[in-house]
Coordinates of C-alpha atoms in Angstrom, one line a residue:
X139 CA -127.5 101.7 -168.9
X140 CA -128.1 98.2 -167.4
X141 CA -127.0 96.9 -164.3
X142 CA -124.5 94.4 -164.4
X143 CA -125.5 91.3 -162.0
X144 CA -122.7 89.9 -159.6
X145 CA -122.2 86.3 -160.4
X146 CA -122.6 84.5 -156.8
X147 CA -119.8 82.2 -156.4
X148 CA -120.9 78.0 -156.0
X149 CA -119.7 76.4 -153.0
X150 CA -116.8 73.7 -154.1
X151 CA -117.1 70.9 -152.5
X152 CA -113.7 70.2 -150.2
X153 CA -111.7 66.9 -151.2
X154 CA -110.1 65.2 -147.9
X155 CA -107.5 63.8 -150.5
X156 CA -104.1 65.2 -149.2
X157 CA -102.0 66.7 -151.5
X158 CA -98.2 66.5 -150.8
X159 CA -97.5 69.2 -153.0
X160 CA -100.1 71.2 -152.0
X161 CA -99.1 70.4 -148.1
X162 CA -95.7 71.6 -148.7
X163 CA -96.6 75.1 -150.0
X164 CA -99.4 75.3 -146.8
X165 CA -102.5 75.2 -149.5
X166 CA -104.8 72.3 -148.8
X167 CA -103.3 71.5 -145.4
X168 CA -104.5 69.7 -142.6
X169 CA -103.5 69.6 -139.2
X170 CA -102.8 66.7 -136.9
X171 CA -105.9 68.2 -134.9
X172 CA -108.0 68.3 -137.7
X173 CA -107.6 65.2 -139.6
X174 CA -110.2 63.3 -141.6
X175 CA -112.0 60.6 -140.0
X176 CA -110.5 57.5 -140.2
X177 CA -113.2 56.5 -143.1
X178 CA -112.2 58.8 -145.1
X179 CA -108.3 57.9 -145.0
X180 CA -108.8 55.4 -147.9
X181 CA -108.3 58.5 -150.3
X182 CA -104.9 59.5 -149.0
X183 CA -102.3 57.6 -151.3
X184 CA -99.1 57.9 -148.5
X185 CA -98.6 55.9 -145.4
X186 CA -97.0 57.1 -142.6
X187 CA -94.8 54.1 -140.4
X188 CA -94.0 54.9 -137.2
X189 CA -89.9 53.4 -135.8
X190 CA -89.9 49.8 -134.3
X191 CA -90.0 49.7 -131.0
X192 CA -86.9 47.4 -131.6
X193 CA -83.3 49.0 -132.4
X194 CA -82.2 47.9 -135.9
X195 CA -78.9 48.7 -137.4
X196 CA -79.5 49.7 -141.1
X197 CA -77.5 50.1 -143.7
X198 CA -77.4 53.9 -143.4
X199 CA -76.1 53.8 -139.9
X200 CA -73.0 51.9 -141.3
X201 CA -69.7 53.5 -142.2
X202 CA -69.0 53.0 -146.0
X203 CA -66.1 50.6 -145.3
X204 CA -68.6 48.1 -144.0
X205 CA -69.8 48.0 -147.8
X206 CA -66.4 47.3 -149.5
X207 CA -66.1 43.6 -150.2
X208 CA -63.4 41.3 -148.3
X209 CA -61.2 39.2 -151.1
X210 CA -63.5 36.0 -150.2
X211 CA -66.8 38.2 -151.3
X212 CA -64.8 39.0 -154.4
X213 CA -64.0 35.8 -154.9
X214 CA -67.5 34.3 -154.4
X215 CA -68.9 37.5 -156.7
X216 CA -66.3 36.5 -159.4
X217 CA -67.4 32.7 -159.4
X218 CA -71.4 33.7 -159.2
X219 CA -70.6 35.9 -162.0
X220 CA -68.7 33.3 -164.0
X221 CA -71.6 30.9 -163.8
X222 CA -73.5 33.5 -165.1
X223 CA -71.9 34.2 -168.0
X224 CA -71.7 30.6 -168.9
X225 CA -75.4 30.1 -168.3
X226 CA -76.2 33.4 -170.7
X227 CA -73.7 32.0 -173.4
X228 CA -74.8 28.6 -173.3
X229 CA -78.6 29.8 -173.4
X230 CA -80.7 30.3 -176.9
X231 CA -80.4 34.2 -178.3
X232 CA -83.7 36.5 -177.8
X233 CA -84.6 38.6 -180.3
X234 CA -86.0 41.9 -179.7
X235 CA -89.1 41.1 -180.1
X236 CA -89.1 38.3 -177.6
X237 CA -87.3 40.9 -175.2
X238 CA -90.3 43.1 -175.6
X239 CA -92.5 40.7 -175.1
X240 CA -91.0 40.1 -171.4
X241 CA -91.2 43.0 -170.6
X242 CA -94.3 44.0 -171.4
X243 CA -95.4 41.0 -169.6
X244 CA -93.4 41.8 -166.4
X245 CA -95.1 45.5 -166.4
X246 CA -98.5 43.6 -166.3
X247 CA -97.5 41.3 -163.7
X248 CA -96.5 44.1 -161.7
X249 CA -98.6 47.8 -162.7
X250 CA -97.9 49.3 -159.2
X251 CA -94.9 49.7 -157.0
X252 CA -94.6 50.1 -153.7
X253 CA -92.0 52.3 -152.5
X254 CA -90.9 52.8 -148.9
X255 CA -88.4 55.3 -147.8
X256 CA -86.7 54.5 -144.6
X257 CA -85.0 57.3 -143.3
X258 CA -82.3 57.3 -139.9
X259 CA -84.5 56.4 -137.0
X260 CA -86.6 54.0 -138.9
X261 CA -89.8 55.7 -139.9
X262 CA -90.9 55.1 -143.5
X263 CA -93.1 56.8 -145.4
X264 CA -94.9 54.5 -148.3
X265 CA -96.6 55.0 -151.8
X266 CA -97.7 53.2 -154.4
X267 CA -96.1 54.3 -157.9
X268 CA -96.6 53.1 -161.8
X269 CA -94.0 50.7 -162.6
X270 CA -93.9 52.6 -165.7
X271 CA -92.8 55.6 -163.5
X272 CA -89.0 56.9 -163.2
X273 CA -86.8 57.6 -159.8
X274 CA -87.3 60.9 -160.7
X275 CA -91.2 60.7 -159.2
X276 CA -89.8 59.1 -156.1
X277 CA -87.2 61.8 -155.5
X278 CA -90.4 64.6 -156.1
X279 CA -92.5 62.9 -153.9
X280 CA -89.9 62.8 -151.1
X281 CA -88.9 66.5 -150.9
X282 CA -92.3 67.8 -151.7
X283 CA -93.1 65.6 -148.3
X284 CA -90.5 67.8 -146.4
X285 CA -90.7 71.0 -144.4
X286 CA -89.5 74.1 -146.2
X287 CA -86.0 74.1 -144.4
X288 CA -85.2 70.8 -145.4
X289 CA -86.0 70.8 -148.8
X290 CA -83.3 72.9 -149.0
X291 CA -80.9 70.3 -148.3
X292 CA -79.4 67.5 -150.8
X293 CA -80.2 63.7 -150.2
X294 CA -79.6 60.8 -151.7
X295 CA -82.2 57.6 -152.6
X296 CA -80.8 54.7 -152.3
X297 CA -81.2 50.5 -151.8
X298 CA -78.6 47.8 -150.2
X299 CA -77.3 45.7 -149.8
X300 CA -74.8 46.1 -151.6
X301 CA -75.3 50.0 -152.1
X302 CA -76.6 51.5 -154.9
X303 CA -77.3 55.4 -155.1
X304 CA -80.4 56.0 -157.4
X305 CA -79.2 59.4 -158.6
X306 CA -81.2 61.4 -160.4
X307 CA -78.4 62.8 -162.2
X308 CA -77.4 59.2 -163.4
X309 CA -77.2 58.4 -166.4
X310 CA -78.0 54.6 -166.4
X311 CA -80.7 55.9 -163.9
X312 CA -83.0 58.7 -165.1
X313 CA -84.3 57.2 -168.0
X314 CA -85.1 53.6 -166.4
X315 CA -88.2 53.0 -165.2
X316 CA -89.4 51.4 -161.9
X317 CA -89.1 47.9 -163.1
X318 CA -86.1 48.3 -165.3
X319 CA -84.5 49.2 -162.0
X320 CA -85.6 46.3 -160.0
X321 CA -87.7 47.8 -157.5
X322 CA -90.9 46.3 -159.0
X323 CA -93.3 45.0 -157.1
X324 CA -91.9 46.4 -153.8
X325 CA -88.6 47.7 -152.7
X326 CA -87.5 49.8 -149.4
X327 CA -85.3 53.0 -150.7
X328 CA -83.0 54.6 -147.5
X329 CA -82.9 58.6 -147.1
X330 CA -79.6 60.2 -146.6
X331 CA -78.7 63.7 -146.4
X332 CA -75.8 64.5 -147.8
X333 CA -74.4 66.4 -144.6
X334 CA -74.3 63.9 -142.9
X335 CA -75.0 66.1 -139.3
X336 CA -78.2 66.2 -140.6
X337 CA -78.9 62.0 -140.8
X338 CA -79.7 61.9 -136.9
X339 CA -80.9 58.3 -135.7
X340 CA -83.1 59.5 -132.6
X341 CA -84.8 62.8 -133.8
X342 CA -87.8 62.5 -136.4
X343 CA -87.2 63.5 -139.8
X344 CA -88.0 66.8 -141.1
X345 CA -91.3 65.9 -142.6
X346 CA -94.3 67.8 -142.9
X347 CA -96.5 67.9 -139.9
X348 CA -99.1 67.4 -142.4
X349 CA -97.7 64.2 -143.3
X350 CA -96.6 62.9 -139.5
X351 CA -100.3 63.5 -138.8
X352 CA -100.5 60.2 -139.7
X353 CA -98.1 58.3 -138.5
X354 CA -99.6 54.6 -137.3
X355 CA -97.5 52.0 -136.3
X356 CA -96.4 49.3 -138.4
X357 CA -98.4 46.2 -138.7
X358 CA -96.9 42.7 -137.4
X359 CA -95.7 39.8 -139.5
X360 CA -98.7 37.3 -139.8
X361 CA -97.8 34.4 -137.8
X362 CA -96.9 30.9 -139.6
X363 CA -97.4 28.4 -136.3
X364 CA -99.4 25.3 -137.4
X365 CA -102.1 25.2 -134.3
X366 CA -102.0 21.2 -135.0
X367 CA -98.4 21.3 -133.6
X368 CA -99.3 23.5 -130.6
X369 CA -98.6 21.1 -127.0
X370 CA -102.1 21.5 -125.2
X371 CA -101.1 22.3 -121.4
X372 CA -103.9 21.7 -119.9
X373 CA -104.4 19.1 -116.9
X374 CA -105.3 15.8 -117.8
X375 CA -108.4 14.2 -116.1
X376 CA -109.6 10.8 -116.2
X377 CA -112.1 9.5 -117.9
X378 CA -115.0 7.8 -116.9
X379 CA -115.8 5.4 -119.7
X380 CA -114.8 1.7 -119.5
X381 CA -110.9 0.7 -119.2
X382 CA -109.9 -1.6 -122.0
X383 CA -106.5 -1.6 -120.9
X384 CA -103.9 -0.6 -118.4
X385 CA -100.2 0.4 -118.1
X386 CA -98.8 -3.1 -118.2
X387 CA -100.4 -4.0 -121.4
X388 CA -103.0 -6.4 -120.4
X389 CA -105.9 -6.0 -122.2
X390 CA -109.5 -6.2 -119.9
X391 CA -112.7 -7.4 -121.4
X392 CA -115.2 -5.2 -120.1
X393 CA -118.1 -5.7 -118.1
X394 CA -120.7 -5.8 -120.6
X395 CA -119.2 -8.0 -122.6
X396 CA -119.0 -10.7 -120.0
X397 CA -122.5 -10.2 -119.1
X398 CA -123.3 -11.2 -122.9
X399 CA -121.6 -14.4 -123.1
X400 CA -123.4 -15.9 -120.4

């Protein structure tokens, strides 16, 4: 009878990739103690946005009657909306074809979209998605980025203003990709729990500690000043070439000249 030889298991090389999915179910995970070096950060496709230092109201710390319209912003919708109509009625028809042809021009304009999700107290947590991609990844993304108690919980995805709740459920929602929705290149989506007890503005969300590992703060707007335009402050000093003039206007021939002439 032979002997039967054990295989000997290969050594797998570890990926520092991070794995939301993975995260969530504690396989793969990393902890904020053990992070990758900062070199090797490149491979991780989320970004992590720490608050503003800065309190900002956002829409999802209004009450819902701060987004129904006055009869003015009805009036000014209906007149916006009427010039619009006109414009499309007055403008030559596309065929199908031509409409495809847009489109598929827009998707390779824009192949990527970058989706941040701001929840209550400001963080946001960013990814880059195909344009080609539906809400539907968005919405997996987000609650595979959450802790085990909270995925438990319903939320809602959605942009303002005005409102608009990207529901999964929807209809006119679930089949439309990124671009057909608008959100193409970038767009900022706001978290909400649907118990709203659970939508606090001063404790951090309920995301993985996995994923808060790498919470950075958020870069600052690149400044627009044109330096040509700055006011130089400092003292003035006098100079010690020859005066050709003076504060009354009279002009002085200098020295050197005179010296010439002779």
């Amino acid at each position: 009878m032979e002997s039967q030889e054990t295989p000997v298991a290969t050594p797998v090389k570890q990926e520092t990739t991070v794995d939301v999915a993975e995260a969530s179910s504690g396989a793969g995970a990393l902890s904020p103690s053990g992070a990758p070096p900062v070199a090797e950060l490149a491979s991780i496709d989320f970004k992590v946005w720490n608050p503003p230092r800065s309190a900002v109201v956002t829409p999802g710390s209004l009450p819902d009657e701060y987004f129904q319209p006055t009869g003015e912003e009805l009036k000014a919708a209906w007149q916006s909306q009427s010039q619009l109509v006109n414009k499309l009625n007055n403008a030559p028809l596309k065929t199908q074809a031509i409409r495809d042809k847009e489109a598929k021009e827009k998707a390779k304009r824009w192949p990527e979209t970058t989706i941040r999700i701001r929840f209550p107290n400001q963080l946001m947590l960013e990814r880059k998605f195909s344009s080609s991609e539906t809400i539907k990844s968005v919405y997996a993304f987000v609650r595979n980025a959450l802790t085990d108690e909270a995925k438990q919980d319903k939320f809602v995805l959605y942009d303002a203003p005005p409102r608009r709740d990207l529901k999964v459920s929807d209809p006119e929602v679930k089949t439309k990709t990124l671009t057909q929705l608008s959100l193409a290149p970038s767009s900022i989506l706001y978290f909400s729990f649907l118990d709203e007890t659970l939508n606090s503005q001063t404790t951090t969300p309920p995301l993985l500690p996995t994923i808060l590992a790498y919470a950075t703060d958020i870069p600052p707007p690149p400044s627009f000043d044109d330096p040509a335009k700055k006011v130089d402050n400092r003292p003035q000093t006098l100079s010690s070439g020859p005066v050709t003039g003076s504060s009354s206007g009279e002009k002085k021939t200098p020295k050197w000249l005179k010296l010439g002439k002779k």
